[in-house]
mmCIF file of C-alpha atoms in Angstrom:
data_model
loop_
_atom_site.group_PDB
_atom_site.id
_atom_site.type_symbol
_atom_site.label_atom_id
_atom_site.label_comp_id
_atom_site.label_asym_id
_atom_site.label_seq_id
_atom_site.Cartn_x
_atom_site.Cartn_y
_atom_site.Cartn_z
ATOM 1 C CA UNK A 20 19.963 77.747 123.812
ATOM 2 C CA UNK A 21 22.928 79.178 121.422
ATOM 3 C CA UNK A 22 23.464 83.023 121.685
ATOM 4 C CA UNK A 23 25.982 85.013 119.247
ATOM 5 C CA UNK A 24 26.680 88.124 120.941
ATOM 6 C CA UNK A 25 29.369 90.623 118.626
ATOM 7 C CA UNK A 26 31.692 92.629 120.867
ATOM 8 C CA UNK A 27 34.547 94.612 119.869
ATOM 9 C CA UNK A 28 34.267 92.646 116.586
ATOM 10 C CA UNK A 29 34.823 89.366 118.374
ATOM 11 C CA UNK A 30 31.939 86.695 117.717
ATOM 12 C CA UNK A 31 30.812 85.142 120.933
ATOM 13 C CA UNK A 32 28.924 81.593 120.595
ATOM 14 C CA UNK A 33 27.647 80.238 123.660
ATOM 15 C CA UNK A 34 25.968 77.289 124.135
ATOM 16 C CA UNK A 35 23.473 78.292 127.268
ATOM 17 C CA UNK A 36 22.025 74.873 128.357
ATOM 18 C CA UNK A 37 24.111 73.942 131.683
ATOM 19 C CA UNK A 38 21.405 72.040 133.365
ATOM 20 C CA UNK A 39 22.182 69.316 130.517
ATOM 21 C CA UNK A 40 25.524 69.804 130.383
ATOM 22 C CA UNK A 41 25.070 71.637 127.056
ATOM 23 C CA UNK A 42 23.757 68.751 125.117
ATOM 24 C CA UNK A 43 23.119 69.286 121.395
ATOM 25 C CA UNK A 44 19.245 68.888 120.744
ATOM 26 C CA UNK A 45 18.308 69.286 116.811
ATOM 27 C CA UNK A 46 17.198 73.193 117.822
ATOM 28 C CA UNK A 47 20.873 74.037 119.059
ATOM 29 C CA UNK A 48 21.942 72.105 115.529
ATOM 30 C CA UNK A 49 19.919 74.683 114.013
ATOM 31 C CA UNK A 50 21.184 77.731 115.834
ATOM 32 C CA UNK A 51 24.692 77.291 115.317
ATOM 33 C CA UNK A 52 24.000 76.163 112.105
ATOM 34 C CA UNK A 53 22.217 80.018 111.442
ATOM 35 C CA UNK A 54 24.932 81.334 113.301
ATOM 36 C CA UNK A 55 27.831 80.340 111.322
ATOM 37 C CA UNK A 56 26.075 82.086 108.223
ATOM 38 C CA UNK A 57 25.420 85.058 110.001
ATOM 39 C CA UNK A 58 29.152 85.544 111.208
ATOM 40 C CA UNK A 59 30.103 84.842 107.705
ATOM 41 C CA UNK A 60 28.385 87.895 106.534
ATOM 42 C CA UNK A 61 29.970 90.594 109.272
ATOM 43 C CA UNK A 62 33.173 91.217 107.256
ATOM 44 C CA UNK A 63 34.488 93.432 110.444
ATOM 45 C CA UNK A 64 34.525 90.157 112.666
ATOM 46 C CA UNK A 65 37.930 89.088 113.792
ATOM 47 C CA UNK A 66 37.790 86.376 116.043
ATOM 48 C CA UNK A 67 35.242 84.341 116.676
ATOM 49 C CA UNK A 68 35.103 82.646 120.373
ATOM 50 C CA UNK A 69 33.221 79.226 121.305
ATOM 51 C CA UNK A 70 32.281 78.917 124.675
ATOM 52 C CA UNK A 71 29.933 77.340 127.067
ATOM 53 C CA UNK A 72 27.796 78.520 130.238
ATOM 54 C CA UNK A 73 28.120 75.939 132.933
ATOM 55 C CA UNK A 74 30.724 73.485 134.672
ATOM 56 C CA UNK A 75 30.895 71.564 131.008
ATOM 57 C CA UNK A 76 31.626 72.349 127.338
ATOM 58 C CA UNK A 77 28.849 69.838 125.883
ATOM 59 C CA UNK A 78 28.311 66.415 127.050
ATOM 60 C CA UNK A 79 27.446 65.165 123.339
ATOM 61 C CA UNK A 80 24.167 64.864 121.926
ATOM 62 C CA UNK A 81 20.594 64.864 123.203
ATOM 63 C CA UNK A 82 19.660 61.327 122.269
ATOM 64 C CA UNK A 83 16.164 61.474 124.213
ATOM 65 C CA UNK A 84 15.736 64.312 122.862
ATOM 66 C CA UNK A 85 16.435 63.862 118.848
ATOM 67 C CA UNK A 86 14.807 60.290 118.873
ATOM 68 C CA UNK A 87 12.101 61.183 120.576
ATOM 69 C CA UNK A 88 10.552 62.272 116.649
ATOM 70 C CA UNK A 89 11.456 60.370 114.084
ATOM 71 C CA UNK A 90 12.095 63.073 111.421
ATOM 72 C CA UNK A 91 14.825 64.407 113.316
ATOM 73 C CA UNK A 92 17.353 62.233 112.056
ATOM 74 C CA UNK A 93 16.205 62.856 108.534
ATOM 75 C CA UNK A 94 16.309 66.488 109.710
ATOM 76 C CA UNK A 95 20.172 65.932 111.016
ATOM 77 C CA UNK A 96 21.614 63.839 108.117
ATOM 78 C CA UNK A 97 19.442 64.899 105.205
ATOM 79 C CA UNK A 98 21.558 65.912 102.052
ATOM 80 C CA UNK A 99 20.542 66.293 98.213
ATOM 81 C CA UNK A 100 24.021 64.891 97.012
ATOM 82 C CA UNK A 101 26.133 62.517 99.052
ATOM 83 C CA UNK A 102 29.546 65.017 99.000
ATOM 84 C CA UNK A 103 27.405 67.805 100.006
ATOM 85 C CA UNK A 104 27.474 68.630 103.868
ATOM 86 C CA UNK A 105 24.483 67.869 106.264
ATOM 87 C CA UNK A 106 23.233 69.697 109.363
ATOM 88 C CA UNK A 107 25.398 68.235 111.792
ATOM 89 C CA UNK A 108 28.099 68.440 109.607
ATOM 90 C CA UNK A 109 27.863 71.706 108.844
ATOM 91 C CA UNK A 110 27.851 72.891 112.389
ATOM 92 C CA UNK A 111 31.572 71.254 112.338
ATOM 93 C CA UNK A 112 33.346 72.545 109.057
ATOM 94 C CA UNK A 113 31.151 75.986 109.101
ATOM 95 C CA UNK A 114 33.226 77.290 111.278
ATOM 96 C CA UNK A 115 36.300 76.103 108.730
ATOM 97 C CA UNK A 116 34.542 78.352 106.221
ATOM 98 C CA UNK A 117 34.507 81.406 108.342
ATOM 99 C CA UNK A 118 37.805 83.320 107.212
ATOM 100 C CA UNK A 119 39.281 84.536 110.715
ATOM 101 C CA UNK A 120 40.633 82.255 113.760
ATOM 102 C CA UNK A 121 38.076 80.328 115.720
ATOM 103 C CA UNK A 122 38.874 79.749 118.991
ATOM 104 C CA UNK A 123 37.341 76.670 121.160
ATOM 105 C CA UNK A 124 36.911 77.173 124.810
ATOM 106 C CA UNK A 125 37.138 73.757 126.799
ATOM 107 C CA UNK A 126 36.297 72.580 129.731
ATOM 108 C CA UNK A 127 34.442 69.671 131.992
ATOM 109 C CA UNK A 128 33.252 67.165 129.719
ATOM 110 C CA UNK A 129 33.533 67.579 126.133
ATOM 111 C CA UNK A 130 32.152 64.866 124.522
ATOM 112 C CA UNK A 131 30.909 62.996 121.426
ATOM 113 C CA UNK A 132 29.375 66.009 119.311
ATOM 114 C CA UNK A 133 30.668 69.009 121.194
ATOM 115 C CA UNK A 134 34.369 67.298 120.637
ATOM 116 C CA UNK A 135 33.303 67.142 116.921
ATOM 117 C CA UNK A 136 32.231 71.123 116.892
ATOM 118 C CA UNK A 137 35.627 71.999 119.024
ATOM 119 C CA UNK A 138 37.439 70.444 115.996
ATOM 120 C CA UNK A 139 35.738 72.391 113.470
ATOM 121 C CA UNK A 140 37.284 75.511 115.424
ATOM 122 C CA UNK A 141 40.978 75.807 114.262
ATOM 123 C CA UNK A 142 42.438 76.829 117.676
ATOM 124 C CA UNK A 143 41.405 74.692 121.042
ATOM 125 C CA UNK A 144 42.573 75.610 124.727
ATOM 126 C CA UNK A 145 41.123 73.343 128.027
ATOM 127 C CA UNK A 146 41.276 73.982 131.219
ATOM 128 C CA UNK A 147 43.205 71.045 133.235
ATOM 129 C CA UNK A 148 40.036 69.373 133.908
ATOM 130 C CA UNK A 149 38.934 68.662 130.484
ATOM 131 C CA UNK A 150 37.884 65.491 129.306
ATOM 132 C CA UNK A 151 37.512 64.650 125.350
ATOM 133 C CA UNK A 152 35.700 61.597 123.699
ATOM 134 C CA UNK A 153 34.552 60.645 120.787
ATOM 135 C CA UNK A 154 31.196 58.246 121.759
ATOM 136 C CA UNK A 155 29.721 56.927 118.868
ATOM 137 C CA UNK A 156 30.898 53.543 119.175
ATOM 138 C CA UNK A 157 29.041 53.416 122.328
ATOM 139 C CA UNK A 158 25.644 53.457 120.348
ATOM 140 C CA UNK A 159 27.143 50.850 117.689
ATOM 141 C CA UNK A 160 27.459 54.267 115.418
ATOM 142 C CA UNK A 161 30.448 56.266 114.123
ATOM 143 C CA UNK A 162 31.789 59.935 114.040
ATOM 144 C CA UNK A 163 29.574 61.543 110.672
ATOM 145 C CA UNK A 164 29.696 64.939 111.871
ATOM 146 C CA UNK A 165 32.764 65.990 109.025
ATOM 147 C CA UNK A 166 35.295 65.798 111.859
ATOM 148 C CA UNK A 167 36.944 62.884 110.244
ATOM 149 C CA UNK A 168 39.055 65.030 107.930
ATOM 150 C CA UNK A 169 40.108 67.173 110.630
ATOM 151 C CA UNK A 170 41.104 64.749 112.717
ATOM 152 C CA UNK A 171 43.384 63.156 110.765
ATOM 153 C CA UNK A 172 45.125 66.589 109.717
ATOM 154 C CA UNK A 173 45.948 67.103 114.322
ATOM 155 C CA UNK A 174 46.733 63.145 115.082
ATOM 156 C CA UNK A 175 47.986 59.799 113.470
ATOM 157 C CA UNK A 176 45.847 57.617 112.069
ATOM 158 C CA UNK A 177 46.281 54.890 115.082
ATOM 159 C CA UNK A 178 45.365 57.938 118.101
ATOM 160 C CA UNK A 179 42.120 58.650 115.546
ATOM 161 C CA UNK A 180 41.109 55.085 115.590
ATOM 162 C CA UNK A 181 41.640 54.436 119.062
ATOM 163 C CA UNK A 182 39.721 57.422 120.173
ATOM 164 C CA UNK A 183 36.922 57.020 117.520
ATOM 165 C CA UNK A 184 36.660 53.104 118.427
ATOM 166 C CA UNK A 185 37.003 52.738 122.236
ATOM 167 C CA UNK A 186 35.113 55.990 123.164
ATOM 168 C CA UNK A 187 36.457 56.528 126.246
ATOM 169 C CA UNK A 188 36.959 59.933 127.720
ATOM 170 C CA UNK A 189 41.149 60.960 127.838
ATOM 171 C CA UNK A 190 42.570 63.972 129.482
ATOM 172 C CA UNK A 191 43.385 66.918 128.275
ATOM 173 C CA UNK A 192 47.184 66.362 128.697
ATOM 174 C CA UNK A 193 46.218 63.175 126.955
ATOM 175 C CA UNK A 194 44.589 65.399 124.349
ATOM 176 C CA UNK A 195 47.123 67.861 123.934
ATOM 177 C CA UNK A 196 50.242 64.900 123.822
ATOM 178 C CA UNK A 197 47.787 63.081 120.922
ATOM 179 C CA UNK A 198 47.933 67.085 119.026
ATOM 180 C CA UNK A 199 44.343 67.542 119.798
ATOM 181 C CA UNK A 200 44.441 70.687 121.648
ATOM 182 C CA UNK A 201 46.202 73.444 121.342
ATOM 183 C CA UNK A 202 46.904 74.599 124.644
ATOM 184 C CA UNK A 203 45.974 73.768 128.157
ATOM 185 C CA UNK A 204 45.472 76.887 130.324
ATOM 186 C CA UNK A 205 44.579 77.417 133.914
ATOM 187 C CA UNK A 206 42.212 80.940 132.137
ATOM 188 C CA UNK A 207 41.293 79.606 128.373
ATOM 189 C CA UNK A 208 39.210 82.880 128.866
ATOM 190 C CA UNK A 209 42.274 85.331 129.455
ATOM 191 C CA UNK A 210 44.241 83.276 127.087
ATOM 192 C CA UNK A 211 41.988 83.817 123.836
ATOM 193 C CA UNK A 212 42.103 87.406 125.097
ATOM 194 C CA UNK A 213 45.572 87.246 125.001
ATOM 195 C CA UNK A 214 45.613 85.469 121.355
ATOM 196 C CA UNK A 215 43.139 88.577 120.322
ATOM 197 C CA UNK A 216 44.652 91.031 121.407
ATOM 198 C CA UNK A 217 48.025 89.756 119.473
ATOM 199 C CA UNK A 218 46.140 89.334 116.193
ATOM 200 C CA UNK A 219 44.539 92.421 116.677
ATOM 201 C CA UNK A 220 47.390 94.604 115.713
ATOM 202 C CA UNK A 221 47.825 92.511 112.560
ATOM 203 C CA UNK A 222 46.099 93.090 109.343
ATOM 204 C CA UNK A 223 42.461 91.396 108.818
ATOM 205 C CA UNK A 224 43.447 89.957 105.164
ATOM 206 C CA UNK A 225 46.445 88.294 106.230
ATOM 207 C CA UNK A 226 44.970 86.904 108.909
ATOM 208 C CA UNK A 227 42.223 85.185 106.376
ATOM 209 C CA UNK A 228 44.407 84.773 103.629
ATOM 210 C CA UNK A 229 47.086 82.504 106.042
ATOM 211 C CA UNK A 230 44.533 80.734 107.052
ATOM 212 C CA UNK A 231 43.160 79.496 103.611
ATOM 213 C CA UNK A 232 46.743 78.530 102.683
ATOM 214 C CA UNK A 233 47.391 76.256 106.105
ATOM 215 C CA UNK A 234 43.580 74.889 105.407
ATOM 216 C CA UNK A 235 44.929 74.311 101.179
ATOM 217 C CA UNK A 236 48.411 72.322 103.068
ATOM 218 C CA UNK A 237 45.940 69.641 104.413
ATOM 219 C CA UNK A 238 44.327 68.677 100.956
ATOM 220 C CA UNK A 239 42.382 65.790 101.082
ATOM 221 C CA UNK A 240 38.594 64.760 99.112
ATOM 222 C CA UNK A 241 36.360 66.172 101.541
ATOM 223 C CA UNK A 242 33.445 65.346 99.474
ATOM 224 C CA UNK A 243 34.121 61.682 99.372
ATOM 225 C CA UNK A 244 34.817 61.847 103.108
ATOM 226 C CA UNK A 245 31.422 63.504 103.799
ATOM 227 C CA UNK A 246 29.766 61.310 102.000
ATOM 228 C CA UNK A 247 31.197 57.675 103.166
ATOM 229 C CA UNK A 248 30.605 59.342 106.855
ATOM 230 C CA UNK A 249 26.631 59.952 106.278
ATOM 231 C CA UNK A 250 26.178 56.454 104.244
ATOM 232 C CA UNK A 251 27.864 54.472 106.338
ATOM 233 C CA UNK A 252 26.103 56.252 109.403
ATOM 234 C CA UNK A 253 22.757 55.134 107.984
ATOM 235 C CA UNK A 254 24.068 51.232 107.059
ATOM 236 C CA UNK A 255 24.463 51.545 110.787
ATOM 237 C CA UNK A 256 21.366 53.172 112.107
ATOM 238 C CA UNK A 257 19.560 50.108 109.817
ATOM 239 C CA UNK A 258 22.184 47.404 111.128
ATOM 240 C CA UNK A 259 21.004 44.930 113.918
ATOM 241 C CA UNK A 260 24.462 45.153 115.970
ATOM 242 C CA UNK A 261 23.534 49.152 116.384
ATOM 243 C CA UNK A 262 20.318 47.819 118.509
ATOM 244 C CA UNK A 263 22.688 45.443 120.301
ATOM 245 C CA UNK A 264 24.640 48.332 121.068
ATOM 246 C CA UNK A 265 22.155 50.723 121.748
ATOM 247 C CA UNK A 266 20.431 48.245 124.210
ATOM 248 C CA UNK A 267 23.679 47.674 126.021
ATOM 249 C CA UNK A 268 24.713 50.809 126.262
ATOM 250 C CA UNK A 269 21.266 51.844 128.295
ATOM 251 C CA UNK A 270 21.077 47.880 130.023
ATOM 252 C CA UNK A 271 23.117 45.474 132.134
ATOM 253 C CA UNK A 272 22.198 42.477 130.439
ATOM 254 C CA UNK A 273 24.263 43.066 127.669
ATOM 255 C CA UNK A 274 23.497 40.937 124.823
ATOM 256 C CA UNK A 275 26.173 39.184 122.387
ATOM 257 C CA UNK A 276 26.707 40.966 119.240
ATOM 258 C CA UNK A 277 25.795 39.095 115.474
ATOM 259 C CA UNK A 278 28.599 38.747 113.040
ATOM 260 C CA UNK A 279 29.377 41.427 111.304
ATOM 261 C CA UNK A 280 28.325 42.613 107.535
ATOM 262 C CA UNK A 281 30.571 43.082 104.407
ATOM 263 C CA UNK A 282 32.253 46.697 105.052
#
């Protein structure tokens, strides 16, 4: 469902499952999870590309598909220490640990947890039909997939809270105006080659070495972030308002939502 293919020392990652629009079930999780190590280890990589096969980028996660056994939550958000970094959060920041660029490939709908893994990447260019959204509000959830760090470093607090609250889908013009994308491009594909081709001539080490000092300008406690994402994502996934939500997302009877608990 994920390939890695290394050409010319550029990493491809390609998420190969159009006829879902590229939705993340807990085996694609997995993959890009094993991926990310694996690229770490090829110290001749030096780019690494994320793309999609397919009209879309990745229309968010499989929900059918992970609830459909109960362990694969556990399996998703399972962590021996609260700072430490889960599966679905490592899929995100991984690709903040790999020392070269990482360049995100937009386009069609990229939602809920393929907008999370674009942000992990630290350069993103859409085509003009992009849409972004972050939809975990729509299940009576939020975002825990370690994006929340990185989103505040690209857009003010009040565009983060919006986005992460309403979880509608915005442009990509919207995107790029809120500092959420890099670039839009009418070829993202000959663009990144472009980008490439530029770094190419410059050398590896100071390529990784600027990149850890923009990362060290945007210091905040990741740790505590990571973990008030995961335990407030399971308060939720125990809360009675995230039924409510889950049921009216899915119904069109929606029901009234209970008052809410001591946050």
């Amino acid at each position: 469902m994920i390939s890695l293919e290394i050409v010319n020392n550029i990493a491809y990652v390609t998420l190969n499952r159009p006829e879902k629009q590229n939705a993340l079930s807990v085996e694609m999780f997995v993959q890009l999870d094993k991926h990310i190590k694996a690229i770490k280890k090829q110290r001749d990589v030096r780019a690494v590309i994320i793309q999609a096969e397919g009209e879309h980028f990745c229309s968010g996660l499989d929900v059918k598909s992970v609830m459909a056994k109960p362990l694969n939550i556990l399996k998703l958000l399972f962590k021996w220490l609260p700072g430490n970094a889960n599966l679905v959060q490592r899929v995100v920041l991984g690709w903040q640990s790999i020392p070269v660029p990482v360049i995100a490939l937009l386009k069609g709908n990229c939602f809920g947890g393929g907008f999370h893994i674009a942000l992990g990447a630290d350069i993103r260019i859409a085509d003009n039909q992009s849409q972004i959204a972050i939809m975990e509000s729509r299940w009576g959830l939020c975002p825990d997939m370690g994006s929340s760090p990185l989103l505040m470093g690209l857009t003010n607090y009040d565009n983060a809270l919006l986005l992460s609250s309403l979880g509608n889908p915005i442009s990509a013009q919207q995107a790029k105006e809120m500092g959420l994308l890099t670039e839009i491009s009418q070829n993202p594909e000959q663009r990144s080659q472009d980008i490439i081709e530029q770094l190419a001539i410059r050398s590896p080490d100071a390529i990784s070495a600027i990149k850890r000092v923009n990362q060290a300008s945007f210091q905040y406690n990741r740790r505590s972030l990571l973990a008030k994402e995961t335990w407030s994502q399971i308060k939720l996934l125990l809360n009675k308002n995230t039924r409510i939500a889950m049921y009216n997302a899915t119904k069109e009877d929606a029901k009234p939502y209970k008052p809410r608990k001591k946050w």
